[in-house]
Tab-separated table of C-alpha atoms and ligand atoms in Angstrom:
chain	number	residue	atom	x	y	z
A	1	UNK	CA	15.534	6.572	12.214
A	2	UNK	CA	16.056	6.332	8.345
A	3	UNK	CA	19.463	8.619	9.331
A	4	UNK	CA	20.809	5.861	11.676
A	5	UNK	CA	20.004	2.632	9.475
A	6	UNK	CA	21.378	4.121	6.078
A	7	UNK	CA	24.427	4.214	8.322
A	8	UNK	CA	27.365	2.060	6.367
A	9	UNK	CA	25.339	1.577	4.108
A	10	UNK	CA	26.277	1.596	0.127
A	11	UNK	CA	25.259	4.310	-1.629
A	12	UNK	CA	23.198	2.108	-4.072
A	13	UNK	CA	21.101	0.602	-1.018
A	14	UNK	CA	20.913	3.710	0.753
A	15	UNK	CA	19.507	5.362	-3.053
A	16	UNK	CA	17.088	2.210	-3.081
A	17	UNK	CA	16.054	2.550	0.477
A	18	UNK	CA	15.260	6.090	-0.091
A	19	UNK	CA	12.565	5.526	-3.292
A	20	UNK	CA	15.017	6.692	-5.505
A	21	UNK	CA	14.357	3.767	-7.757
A	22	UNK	CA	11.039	4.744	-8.354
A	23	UNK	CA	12.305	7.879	-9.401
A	24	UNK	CA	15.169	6.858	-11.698
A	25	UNK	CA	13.131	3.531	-13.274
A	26	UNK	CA	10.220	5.128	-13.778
A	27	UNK	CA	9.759	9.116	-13.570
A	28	UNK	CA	13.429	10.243	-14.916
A	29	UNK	CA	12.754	7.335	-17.675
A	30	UNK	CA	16.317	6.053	-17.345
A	31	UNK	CA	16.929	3.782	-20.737
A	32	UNK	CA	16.006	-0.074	-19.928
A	33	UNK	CA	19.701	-0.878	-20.053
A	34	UNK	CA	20.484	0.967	-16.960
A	35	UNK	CA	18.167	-0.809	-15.405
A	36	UNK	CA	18.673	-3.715	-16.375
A	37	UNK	CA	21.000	-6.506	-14.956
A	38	UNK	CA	24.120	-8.399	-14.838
A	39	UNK	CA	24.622	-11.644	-16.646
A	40	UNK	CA	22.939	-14.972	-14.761
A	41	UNK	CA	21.132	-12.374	-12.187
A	42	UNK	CA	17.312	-12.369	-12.292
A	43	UNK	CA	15.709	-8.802	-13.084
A	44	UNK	CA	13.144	-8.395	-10.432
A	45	UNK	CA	10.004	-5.815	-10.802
A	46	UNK	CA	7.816	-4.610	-8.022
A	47	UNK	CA	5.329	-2.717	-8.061
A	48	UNK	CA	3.755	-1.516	-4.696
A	49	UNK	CA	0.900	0.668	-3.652
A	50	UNK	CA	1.644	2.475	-0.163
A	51	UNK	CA	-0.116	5.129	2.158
A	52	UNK	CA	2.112	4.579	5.527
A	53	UNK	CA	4.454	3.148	4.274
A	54	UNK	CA	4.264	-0.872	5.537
A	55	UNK	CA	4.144	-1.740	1.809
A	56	UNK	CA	6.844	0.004	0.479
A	57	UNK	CA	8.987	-1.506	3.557
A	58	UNK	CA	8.365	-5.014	2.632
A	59	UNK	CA	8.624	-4.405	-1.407
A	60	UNK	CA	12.123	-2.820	-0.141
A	61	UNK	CA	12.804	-6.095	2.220
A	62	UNK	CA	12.108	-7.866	-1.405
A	63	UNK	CA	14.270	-5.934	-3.069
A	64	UNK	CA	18.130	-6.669	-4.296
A	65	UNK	CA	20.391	-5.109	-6.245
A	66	UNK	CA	18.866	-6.485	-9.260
A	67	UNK	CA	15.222	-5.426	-8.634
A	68	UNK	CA	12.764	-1.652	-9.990
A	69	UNK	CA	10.402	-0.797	-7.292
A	70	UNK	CA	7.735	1.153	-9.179
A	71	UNK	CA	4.830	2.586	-7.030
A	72	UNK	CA	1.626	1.964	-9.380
A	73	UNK	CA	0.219	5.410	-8.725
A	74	UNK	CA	3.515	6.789	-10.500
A	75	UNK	CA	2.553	4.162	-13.711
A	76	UNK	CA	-0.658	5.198	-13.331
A	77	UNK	CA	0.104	8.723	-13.797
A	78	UNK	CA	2.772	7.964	-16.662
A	79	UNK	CA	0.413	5.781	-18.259
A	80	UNK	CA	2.515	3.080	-18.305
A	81	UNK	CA	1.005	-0.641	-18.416
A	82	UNK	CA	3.733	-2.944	-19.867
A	83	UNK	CA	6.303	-5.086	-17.186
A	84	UNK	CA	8.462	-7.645	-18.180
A	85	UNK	CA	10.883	-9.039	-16.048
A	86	UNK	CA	11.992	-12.455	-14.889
A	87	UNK	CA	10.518	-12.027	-11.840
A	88	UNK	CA	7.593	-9.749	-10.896
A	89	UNK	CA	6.064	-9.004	-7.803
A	90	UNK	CA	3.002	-6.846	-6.533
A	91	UNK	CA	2.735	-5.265	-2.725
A	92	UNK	CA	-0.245	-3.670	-1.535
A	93	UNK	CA	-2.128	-2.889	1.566
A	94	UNK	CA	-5.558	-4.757	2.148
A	95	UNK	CA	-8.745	-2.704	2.159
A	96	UNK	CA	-11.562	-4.778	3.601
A	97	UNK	CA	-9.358	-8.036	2.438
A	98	UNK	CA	-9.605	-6.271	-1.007
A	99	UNK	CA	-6.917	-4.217	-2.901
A	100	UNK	CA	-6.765	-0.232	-3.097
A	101	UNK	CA	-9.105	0.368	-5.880
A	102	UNK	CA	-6.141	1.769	-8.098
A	103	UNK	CA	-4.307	-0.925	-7.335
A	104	UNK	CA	-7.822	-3.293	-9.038
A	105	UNK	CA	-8.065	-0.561	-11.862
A	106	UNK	CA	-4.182	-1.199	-12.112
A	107	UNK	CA	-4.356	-5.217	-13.186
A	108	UNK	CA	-7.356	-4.975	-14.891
A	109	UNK	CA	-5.270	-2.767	-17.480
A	110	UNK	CA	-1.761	-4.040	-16.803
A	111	UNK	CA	0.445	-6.359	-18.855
A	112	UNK	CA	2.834	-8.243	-16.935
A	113	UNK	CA	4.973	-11.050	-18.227
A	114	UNK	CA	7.493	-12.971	-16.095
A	115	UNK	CA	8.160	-16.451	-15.500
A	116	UNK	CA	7.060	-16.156	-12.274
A	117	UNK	CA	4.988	-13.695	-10.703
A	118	UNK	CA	3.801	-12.986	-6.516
A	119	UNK	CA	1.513	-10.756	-4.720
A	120	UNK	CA	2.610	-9.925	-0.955
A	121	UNK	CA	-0.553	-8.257	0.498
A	122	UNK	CA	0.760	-6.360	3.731
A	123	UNK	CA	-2.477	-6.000	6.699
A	124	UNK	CA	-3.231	-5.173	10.369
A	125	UNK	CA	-5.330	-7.399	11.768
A	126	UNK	CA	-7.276	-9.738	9.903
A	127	UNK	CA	-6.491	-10.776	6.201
A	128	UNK	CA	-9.782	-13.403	6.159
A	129	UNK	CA	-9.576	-14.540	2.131
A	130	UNK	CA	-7.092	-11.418	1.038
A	131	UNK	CA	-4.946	-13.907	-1.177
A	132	UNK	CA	-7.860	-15.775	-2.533
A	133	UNK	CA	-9.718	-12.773	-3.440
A	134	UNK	CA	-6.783	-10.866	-5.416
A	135	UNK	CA	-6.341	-14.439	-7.393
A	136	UNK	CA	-10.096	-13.960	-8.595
A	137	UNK	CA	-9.365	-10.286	-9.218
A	138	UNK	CA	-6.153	-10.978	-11.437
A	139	UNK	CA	-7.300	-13.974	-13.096
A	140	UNK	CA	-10.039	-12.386	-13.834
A	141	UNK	CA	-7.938	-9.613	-15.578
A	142	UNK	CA	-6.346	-12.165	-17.279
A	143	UNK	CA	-2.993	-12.474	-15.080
A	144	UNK	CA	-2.314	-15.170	-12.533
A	145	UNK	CA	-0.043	-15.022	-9.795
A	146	UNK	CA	1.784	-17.897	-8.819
A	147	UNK	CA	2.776	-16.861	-4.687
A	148	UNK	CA	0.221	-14.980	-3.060
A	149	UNK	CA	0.612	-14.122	0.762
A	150	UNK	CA	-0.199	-12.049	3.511
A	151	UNK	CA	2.408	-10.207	5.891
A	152	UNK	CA	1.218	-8.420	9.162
A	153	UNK	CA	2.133	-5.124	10.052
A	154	UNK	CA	0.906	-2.246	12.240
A	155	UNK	CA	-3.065	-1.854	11.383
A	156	UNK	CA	-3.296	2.215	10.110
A	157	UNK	CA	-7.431	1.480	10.467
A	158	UNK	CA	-7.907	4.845	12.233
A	159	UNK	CA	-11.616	3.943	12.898
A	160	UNK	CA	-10.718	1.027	14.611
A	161	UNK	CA	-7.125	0.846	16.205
A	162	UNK	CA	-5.186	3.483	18.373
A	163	UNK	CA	-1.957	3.604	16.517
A	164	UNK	CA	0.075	4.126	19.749
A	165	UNK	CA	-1.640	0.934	20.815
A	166	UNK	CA	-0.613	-0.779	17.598
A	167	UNK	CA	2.920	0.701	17.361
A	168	UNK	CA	3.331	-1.297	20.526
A	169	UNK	CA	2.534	-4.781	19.179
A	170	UNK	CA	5.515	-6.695	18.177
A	171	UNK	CA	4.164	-8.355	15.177
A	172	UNK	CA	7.230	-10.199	14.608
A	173	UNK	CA	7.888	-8.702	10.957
A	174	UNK	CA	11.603	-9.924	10.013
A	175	UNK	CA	10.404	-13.664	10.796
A	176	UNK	CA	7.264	-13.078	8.583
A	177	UNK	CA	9.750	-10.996	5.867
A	178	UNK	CA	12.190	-13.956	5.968
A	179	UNK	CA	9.704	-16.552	5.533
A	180	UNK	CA	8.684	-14.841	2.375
A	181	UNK	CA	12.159	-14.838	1.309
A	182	UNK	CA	12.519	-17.914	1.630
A	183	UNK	CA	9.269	-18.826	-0.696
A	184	UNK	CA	10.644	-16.513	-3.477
A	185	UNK	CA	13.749	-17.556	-3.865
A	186	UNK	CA	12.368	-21.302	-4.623
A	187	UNK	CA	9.714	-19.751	-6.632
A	188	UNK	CA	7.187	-21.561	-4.557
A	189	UNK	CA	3.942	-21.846	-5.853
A	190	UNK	CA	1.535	-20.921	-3.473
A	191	UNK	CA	-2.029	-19.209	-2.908
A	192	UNK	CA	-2.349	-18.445	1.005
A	193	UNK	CA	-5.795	-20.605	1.498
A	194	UNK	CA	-9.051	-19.334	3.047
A	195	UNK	CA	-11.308	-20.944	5.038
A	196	UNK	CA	-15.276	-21.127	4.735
A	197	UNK	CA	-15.356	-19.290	7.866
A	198	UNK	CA	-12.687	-16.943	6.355
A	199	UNK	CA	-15.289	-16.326	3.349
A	200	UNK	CA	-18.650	-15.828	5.559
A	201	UNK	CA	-16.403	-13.005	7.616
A	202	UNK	CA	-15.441	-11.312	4.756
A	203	UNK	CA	-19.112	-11.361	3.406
A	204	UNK	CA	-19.841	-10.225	6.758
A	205	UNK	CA	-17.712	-7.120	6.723
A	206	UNK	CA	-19.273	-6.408	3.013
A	207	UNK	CA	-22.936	-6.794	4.032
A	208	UNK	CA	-21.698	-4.103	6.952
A	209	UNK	CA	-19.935	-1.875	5.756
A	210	UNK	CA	-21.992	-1.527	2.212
A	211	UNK	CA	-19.394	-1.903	0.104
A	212	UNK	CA	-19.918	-3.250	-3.699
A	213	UNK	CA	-17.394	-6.346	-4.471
A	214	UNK	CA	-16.585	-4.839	-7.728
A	215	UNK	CA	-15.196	-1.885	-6.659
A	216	UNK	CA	-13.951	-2.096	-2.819
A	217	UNK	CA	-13.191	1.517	-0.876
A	218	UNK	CA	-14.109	4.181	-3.534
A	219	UNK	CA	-15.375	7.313	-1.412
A	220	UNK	CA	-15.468	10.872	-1.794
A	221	UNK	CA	-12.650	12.755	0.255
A	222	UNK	CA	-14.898	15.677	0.410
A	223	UNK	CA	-17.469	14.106	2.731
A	224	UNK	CA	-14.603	12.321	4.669
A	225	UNK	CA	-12.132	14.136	5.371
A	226	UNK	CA	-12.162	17.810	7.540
A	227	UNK	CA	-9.608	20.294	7.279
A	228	UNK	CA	-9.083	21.780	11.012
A	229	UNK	CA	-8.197	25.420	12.111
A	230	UNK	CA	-4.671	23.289	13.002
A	231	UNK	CA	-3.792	23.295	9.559
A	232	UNK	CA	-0.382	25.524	8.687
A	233	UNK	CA	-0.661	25.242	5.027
A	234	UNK	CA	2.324	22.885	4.632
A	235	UNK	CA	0.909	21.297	1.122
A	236	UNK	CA	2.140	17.394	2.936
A	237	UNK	CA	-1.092	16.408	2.304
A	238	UNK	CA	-1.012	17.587	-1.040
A	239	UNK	CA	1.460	15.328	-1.894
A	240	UNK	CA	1.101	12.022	-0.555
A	241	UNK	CA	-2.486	11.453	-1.952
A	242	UNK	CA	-2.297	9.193	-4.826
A	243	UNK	CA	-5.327	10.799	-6.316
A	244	UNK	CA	-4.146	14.237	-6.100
A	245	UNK	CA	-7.426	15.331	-4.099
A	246	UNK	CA	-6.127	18.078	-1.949
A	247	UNK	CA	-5.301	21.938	-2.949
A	248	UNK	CA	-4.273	24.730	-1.041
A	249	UNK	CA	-6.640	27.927	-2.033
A	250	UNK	CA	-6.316	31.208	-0.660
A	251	UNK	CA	-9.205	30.247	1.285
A	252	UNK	CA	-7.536	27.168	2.699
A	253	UNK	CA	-6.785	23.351	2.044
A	254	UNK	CA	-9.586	21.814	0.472
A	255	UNK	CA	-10.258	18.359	-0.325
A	256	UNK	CA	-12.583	17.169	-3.311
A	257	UNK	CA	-12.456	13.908	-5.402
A	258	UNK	CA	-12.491	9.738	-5.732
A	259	UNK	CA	-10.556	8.722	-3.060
A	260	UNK	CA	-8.880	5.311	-1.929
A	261	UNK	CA	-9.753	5.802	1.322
A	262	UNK	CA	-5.906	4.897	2.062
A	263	UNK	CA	-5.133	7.233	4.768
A	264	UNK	CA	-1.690	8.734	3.070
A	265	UNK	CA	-3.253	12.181	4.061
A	266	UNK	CA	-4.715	11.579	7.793
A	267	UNK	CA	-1.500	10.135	8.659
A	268	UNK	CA	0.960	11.760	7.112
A	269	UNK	CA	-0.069	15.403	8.415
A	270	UNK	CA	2.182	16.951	10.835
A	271	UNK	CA	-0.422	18.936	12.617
A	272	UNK	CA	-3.013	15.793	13.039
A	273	UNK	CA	-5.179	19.136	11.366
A	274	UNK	CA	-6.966	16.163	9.093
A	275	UNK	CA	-10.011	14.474	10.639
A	276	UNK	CA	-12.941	12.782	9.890
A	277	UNK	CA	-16.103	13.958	9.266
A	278	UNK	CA	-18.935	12.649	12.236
A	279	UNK	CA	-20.815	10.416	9.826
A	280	UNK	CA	-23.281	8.567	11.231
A	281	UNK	CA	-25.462	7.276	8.558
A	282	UNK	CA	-21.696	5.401	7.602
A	283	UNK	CA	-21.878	2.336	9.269
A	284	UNK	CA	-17.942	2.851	9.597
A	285	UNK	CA	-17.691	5.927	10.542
A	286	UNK	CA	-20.638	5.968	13.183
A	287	UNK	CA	-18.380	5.545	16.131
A	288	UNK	CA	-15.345	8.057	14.480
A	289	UNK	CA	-12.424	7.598	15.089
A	290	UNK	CA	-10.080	5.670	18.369
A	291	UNK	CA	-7.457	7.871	19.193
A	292	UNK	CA	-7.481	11.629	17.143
A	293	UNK	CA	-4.357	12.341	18.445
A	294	UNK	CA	-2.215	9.244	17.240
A	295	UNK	CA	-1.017	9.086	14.150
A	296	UNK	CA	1.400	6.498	12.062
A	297	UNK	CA	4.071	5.863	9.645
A	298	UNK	CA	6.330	3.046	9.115
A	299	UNK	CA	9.409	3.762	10.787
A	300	UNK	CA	11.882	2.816	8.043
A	301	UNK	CA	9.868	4.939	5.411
A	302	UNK	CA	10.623	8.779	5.330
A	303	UNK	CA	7.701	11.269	4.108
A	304	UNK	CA	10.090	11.930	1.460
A	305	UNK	CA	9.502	8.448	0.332
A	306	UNK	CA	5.802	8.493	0.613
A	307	UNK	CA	5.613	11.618	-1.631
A	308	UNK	CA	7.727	10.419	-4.239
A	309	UNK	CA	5.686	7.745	-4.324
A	310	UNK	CA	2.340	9.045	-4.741
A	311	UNK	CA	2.372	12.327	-5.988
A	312	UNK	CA	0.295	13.651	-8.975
A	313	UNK	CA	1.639	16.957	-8.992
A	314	UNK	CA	4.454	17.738	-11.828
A	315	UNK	CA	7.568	18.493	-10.286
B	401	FMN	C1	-9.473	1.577	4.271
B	401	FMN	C2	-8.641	0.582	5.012
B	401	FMN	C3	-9.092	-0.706	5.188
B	401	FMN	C4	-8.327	-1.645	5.832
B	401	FMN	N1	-8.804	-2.926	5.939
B	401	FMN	C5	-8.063	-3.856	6.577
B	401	FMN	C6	-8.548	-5.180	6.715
B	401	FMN	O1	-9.607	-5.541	6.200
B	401	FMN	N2	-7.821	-6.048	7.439
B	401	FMN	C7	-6.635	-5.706	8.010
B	401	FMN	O2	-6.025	-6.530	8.685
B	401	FMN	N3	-6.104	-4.467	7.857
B	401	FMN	C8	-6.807	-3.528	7.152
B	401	FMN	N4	-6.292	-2.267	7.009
B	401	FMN	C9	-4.919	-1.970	7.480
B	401	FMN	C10	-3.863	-1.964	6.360
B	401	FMN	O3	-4.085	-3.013	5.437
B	401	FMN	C11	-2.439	-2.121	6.915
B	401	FMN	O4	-2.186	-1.273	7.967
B	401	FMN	C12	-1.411	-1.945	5.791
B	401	FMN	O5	-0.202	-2.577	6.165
B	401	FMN	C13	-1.118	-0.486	5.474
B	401	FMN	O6	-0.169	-0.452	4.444
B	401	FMN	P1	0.593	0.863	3.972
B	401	FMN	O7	1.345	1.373	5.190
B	401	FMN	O8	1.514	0.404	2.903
B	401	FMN	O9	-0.409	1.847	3.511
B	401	FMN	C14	-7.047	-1.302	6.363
B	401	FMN	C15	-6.583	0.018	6.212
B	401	FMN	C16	-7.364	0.951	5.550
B	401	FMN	C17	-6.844	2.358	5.387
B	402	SF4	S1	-0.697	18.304	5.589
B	402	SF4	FE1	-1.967	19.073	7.258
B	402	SF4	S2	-1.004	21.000	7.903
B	402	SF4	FE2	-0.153	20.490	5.904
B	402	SF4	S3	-1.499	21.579	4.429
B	402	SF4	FE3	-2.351	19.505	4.648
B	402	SF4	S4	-3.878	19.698	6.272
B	402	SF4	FE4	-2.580	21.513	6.392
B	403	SF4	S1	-7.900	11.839	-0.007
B	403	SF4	FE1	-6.635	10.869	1.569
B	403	SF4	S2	-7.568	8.851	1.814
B	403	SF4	FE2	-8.326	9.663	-0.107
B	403	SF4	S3	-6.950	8.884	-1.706
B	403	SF4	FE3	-6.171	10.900	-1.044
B	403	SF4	S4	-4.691	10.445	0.554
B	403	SF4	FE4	-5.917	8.599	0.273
């Protein structure tokens, strides 16, 4: 797929549409005047936390010629807390209507100055009070966001959705990107509102799924995650965990360590040889999972791209 759209493509987009941006802004530490852009254009940042890839899709369909896509678990490996940019911009996937926990960690220690700044939260099914809840997170880490919104994508909630069910949905994504466009170019100020009902479902889900408000997902991949006999030693998974969790031993893959719960490792395996544990004292786990045998990842993002985004690994 990626083959066929970089098709006539410059060589600049097809670099950008590939990750290398991430690569060249951030992890070959290319001096700020490369980066940097021409007279009268604004210099865009975004950063963008992915596991399947939706995210990195729309921070890409945000993107121009002008704009550094950094993924945060690349700045969080570098260290690297300072943005400043006319423009700035954060994409993430919502976990229970909350942000990845790196991606909370991530504000709570980030500086960002711009004159104006948005959050596009990417989701499945229901985004309840996503927006409202990441403008109490980052105001409360002392940055505020002018824009925040919500775009829909395919829902990568193993537990709950067949992917080959999801896949199917048309979820009408371009009129959704183009809307958001649209806001950012006339720097519209804008917090996507929530509803009271909005609020009592999200403290629904909480009471649930016994999750603390302070912290969001933040499991162990150890007791999640199973390794099956499937497994052909590839290293994938490896490499697109932001946390770094997974090693190959001589006595096989193993898995150990805080973990997102972002699915970059489930998904991304060739041999679907990553399942979950049968939990049942996990209120979301009790039933397993839908459909073992689907799995998902954005169609315009290569694997390539998802590693280069979240590895922890040097070199
Ligand atoms: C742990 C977890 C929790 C999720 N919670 C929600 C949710 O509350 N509401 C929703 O609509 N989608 C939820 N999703 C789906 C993702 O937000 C959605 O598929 C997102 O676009 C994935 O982005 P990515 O491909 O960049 O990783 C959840 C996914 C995961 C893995
Ligand atoms: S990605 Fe899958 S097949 Fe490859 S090493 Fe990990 S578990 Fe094994
Ligand atoms: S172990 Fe899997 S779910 Fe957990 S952070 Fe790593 S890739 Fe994400």
């Amino acid at each position: 797929m990626d083959k066929v759209q970089n098709k006539g493509m410059s060589r600049r987009d097809a670099l950008k549409r590939m990750g290398a941006f991430v690569a060249g802004a951030a992890a070959m530490s290319v001096p700020a005047a490369l980066t940097s852009c021409g007279e009268g254009r604004k210099r865009r940042i975004i950063l963008y936390f992915t596991a399947t890839g939706n995210s990195l899709y729309i921070a890409r369909q945000l993107a121009d010629e002008t704009t550094e896509l950094l993924s945060i678990p690349q700045m969080v490996k570098l260290g690297r807390h300072n943005f400043e940019a006319d423009e700035i911009g954060i994409v993430y996937p919502i976990y229970g209507h909350m942000p990845p926990n790196m991606v909370r960690n991530f504000i709570k220690q980030a500086k960002i100055r711009a004159g104006y700044k948005f959050a596009v939260l990417t989701y499945g099914m229901l985004d309840f009070n996503a927006a409202e809840l990441w403008d109490g997170i980052s105001r409360k880490a002392g940055t505020e966001f002018d824009y925040i919104n919500t775009l829909m994508m395919v829902d990568n909630w193993l537990p709950g959705f067949d992917m080959n069910e999801q896949m199917k949905m048309d979820k009408h994504i371009p009129e959704q990107v183009e809307k958001v466009r649209a806001d950012l170019r006339q720097h519209r100020k804008w917090i996507k509102p929530a509803t009271a009902e909005d609020r009592r479902s999200h403290d629904r889900f909480m009471l649930f799924a016994r999750l603390d408000p302070e912290v969001g997902f933040l499991k162990q991949s150890e007791r999640y995650f199973q390794v099956t006999d499937a497994c052909i030693g590839c290293a994938i998974c490896s490499e697109v965990c932001p946390r770094g969790n997974y090693k190959l031993t001589s006595t096989g893959v193993k898995t150990e360590g805080s973990c997102d719960f972002c699915f970059a490792c489930i998904h991304n395996c060739p041999q679907k040889a990553i399942r979950f544990q049968s939990l049942p004292d996990d209120p979301l786990m009790a039933r397993g999972e839908i459909n073992p045998n689907a799995r998902y990842r954005n169609e315009h993002v290569s694997l390539w791209s998802i590693k280069e985004s979240n590895r922890q690994m040097n070199g």
